Tab-separated table of C-alpha atoms in Angstrom:
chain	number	residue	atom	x	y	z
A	30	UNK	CA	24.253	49.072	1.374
A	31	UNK	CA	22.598	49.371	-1.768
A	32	UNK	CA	24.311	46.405	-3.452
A	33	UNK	CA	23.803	42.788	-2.659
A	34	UNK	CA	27.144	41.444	-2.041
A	35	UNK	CA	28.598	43.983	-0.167
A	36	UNK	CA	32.402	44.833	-0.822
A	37	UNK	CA	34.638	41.098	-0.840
A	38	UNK	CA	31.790	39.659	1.554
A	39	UNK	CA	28.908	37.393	0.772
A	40	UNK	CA	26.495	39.199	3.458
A	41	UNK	CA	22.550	38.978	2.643
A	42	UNK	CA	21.444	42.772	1.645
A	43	UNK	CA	18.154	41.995	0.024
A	44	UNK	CA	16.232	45.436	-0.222
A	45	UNK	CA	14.180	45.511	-3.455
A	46	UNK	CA	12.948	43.435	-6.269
A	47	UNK	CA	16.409	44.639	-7.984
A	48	UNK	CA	19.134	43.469	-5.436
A	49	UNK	CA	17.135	39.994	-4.952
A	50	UNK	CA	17.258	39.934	-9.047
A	51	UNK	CA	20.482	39.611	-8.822
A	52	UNK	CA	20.752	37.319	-6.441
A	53	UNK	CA	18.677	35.345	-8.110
A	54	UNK	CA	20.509	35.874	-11.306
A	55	UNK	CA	23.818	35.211	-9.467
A	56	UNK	CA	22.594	31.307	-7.661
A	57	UNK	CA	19.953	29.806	-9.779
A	58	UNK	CA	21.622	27.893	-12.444
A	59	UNK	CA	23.909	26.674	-9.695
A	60	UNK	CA	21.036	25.891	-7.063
A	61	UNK	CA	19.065	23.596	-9.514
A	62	UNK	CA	22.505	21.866	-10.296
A	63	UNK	CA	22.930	21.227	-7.077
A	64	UNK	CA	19.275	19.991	-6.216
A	65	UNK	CA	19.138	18.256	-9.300
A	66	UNK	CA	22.100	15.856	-7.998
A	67	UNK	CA	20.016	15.205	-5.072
A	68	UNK	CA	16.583	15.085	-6.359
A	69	UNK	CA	17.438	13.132	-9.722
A	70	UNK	CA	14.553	15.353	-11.598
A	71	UNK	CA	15.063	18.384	-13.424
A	72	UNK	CA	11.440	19.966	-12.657
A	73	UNK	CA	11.456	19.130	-9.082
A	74	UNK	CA	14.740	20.491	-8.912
A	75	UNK	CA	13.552	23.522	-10.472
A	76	UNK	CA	10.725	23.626	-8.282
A	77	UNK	CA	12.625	22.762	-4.840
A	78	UNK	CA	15.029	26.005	-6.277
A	79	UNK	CA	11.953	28.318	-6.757
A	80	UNK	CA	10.497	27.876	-3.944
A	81	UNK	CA	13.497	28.518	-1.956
A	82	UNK	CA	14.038	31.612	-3.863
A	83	UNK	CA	10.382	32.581	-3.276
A	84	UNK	CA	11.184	31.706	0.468
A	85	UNK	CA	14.256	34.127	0.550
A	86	UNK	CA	12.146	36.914	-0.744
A	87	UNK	CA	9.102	36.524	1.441
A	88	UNK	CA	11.464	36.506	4.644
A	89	UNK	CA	13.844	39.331	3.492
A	90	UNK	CA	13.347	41.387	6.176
A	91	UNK	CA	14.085	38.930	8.902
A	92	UNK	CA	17.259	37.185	6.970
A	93	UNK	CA	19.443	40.390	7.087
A	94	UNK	CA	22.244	39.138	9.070
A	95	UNK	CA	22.604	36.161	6.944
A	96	UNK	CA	26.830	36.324	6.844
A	97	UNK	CA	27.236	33.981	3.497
A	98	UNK	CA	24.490	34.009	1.408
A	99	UNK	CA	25.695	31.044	-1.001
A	100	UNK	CA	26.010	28.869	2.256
A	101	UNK	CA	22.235	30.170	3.588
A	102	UNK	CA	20.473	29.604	-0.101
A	103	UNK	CA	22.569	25.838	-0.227
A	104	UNK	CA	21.704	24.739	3.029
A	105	UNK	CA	18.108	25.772	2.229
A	106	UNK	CA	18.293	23.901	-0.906
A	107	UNK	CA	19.970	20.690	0.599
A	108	UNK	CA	16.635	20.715	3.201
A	109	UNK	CA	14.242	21.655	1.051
A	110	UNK	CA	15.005	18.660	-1.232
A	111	UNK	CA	15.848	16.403	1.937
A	112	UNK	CA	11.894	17.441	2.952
A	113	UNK	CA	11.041	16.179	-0.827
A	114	UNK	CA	12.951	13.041	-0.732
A	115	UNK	CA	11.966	12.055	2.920
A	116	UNK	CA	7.742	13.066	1.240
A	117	UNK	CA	8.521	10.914	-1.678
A	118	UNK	CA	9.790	7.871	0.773
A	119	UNK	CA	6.596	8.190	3.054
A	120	UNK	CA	4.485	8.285	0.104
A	121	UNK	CA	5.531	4.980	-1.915
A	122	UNK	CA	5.764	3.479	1.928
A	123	UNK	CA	1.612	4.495	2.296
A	124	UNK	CA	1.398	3.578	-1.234
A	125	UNK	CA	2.462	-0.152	-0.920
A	126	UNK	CA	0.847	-0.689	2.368
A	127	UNK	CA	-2.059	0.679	0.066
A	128	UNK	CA	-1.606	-1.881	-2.109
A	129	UNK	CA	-0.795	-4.593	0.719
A	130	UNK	CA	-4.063	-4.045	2.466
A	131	UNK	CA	-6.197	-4.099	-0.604
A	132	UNK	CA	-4.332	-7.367	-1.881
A	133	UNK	CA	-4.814	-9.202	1.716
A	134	UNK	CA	-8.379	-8.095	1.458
A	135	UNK	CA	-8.615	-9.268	-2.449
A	136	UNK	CA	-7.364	-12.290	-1.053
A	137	UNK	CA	-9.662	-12.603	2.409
A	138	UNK	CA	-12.660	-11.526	-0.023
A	139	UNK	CA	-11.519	-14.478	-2.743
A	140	UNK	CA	-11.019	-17.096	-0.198
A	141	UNK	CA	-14.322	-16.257	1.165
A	142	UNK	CA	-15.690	-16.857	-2.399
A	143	UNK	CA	-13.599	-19.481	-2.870
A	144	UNK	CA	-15.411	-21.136	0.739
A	145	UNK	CA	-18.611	-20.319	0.127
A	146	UNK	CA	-18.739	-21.616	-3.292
A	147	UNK	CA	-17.812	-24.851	-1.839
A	148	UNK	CA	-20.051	-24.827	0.763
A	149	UNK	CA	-22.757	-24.171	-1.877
A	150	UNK	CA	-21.253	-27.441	-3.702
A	151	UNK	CA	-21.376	-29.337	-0.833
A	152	UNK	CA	-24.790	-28.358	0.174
A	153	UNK	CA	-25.723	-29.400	-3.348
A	154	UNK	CA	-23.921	-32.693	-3.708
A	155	UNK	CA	-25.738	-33.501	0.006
A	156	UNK	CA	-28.799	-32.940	-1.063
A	157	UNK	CA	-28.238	-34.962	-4.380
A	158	UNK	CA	-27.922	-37.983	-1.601
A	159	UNK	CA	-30.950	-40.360	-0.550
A	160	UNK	CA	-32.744	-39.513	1.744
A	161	UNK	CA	-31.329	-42.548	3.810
A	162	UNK	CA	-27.969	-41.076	3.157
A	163	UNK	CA	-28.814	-37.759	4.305
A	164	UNK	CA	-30.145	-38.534	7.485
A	165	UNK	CA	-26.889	-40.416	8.527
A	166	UNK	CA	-24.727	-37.478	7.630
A	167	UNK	CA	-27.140	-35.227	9.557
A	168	UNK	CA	-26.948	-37.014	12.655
A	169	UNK	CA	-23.424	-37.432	12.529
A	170	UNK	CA	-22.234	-34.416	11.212
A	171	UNK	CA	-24.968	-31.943	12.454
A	172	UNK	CA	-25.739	-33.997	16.095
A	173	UNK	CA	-22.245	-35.332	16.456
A	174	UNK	CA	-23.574	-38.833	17.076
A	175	UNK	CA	-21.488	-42.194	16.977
A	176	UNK	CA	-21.504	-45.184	14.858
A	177	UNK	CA	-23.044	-46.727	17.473
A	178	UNK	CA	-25.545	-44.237	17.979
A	179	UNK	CA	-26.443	-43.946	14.232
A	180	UNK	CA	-27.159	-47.677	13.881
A	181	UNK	CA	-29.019	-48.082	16.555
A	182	UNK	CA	-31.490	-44.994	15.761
A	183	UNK	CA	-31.488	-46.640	12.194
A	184	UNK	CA	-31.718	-50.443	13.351
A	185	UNK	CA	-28.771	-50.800	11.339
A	186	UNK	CA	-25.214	-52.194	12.263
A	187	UNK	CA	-22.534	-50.296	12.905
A	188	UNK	CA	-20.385	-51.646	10.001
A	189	UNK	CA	-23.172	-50.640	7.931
A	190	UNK	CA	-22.822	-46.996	9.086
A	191	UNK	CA	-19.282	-46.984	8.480
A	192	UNK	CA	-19.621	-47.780	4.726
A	193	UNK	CA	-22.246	-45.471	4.122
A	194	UNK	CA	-19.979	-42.967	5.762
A	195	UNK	CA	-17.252	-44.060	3.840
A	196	UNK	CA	-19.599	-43.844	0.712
A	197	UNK	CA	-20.866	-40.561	1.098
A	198	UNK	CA	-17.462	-38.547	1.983
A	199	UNK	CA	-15.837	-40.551	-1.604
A	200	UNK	CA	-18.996	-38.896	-3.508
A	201	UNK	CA	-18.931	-35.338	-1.526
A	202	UNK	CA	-15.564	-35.507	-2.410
A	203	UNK	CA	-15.783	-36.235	-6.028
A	204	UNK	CA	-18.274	-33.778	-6.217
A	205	UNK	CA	-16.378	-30.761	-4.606
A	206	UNK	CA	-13.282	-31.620	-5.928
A	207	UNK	CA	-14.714	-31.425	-9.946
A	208	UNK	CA	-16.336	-28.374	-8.994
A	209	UNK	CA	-12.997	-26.946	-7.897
A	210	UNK	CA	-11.552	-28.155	-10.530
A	211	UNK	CA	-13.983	-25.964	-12.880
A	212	UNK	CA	-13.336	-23.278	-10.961
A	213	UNK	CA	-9.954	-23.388	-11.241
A	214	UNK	CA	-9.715	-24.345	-15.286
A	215	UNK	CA	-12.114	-21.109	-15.846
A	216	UNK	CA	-9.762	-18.816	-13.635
A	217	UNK	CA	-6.457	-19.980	-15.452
């Protein structure tokens, strides 16, 4: 019992630091070879293989009636880079939701810029209106009133209200519109 691979079998007998040596001795270039084929990385194959190794030793005691060693220490391998590879999926998953989440709110946060800068242009180019002017866009814009209701709080006709309207939304427009247009030339 004092050897590791006792007579023509491949039984686990792992009872010092010498026996497990040469266990050790015996697998390792073939355990990385084989994790290495699954893993694709030479130091995380080494590492997958060491810490299997390490794994064996620790648990000695209770691995005893292991029957085929070389079968035990490969299926360990084969899950312990599974575990790695199934780690390394989950991670690039959180990793490009990561990136997903702080895109959408790159984007949210840009198109709220992107409103409230013409908002601000708006407010501007209203307030660069007459005075006349403003009051018809406040009443029907702000207090919903109708053509109707505009010219006759005005005393003027409803046709009148109209092209003011009509007026007013061509110059907002002109004036938001360059202002995007800015924007856009000094982002590009």
């Amino acid at each position: 019992m004092n050897s590791i691979l006792f007579g023509g079998s491949n039984k686990l007998e792992i009872i010092d630091e010498k026996s497990f040596s040469r266990i050790y001795d015996l697998f390792w270039s073939s355990s990385v070879d084989f994790v290495l084929k699954l893993v694709k990385d030479i130091d995380e194959a080494e590492n997958i293989s060491q810490d299997v190794f390490i794994q064996i030793w620790e648990k000695r005691e209770k691995l005893q009636n292991i029957e085929d060693i070389k079968n035990f220490l490969f299926v360990c391998l084969r899950n312990k880079a599974f575990d790695h590879l199934r780690e390394i999926k989950k991670s690039t998953q959180e990793t490009t939701e990561l990136w997903q989440t702080l895109n959408q709110e790159n984007a949210d946060a840009g198109q709220a810029d992107f409103e409230r800068h013409n908002f601000e242009k708006l407010e501007t180019a209203i307030a660069g209106l007459s005075q006349h002017k403003r009051k018809i866009v406040s009443l029907k814009f702000d207090e919903n009133k109708s053509y109707e209701e505009i010219g006759d709080l005005l005393s003027i006709s409803t046709n009148t209200v109209k092209n003011h309207l009509v007026q007013i939304k061509k110059h907002l427009r002109s004036e938001v519109i360059g202002s995007i247009l800015i924007l856009f030339s000094l982002l590009v």
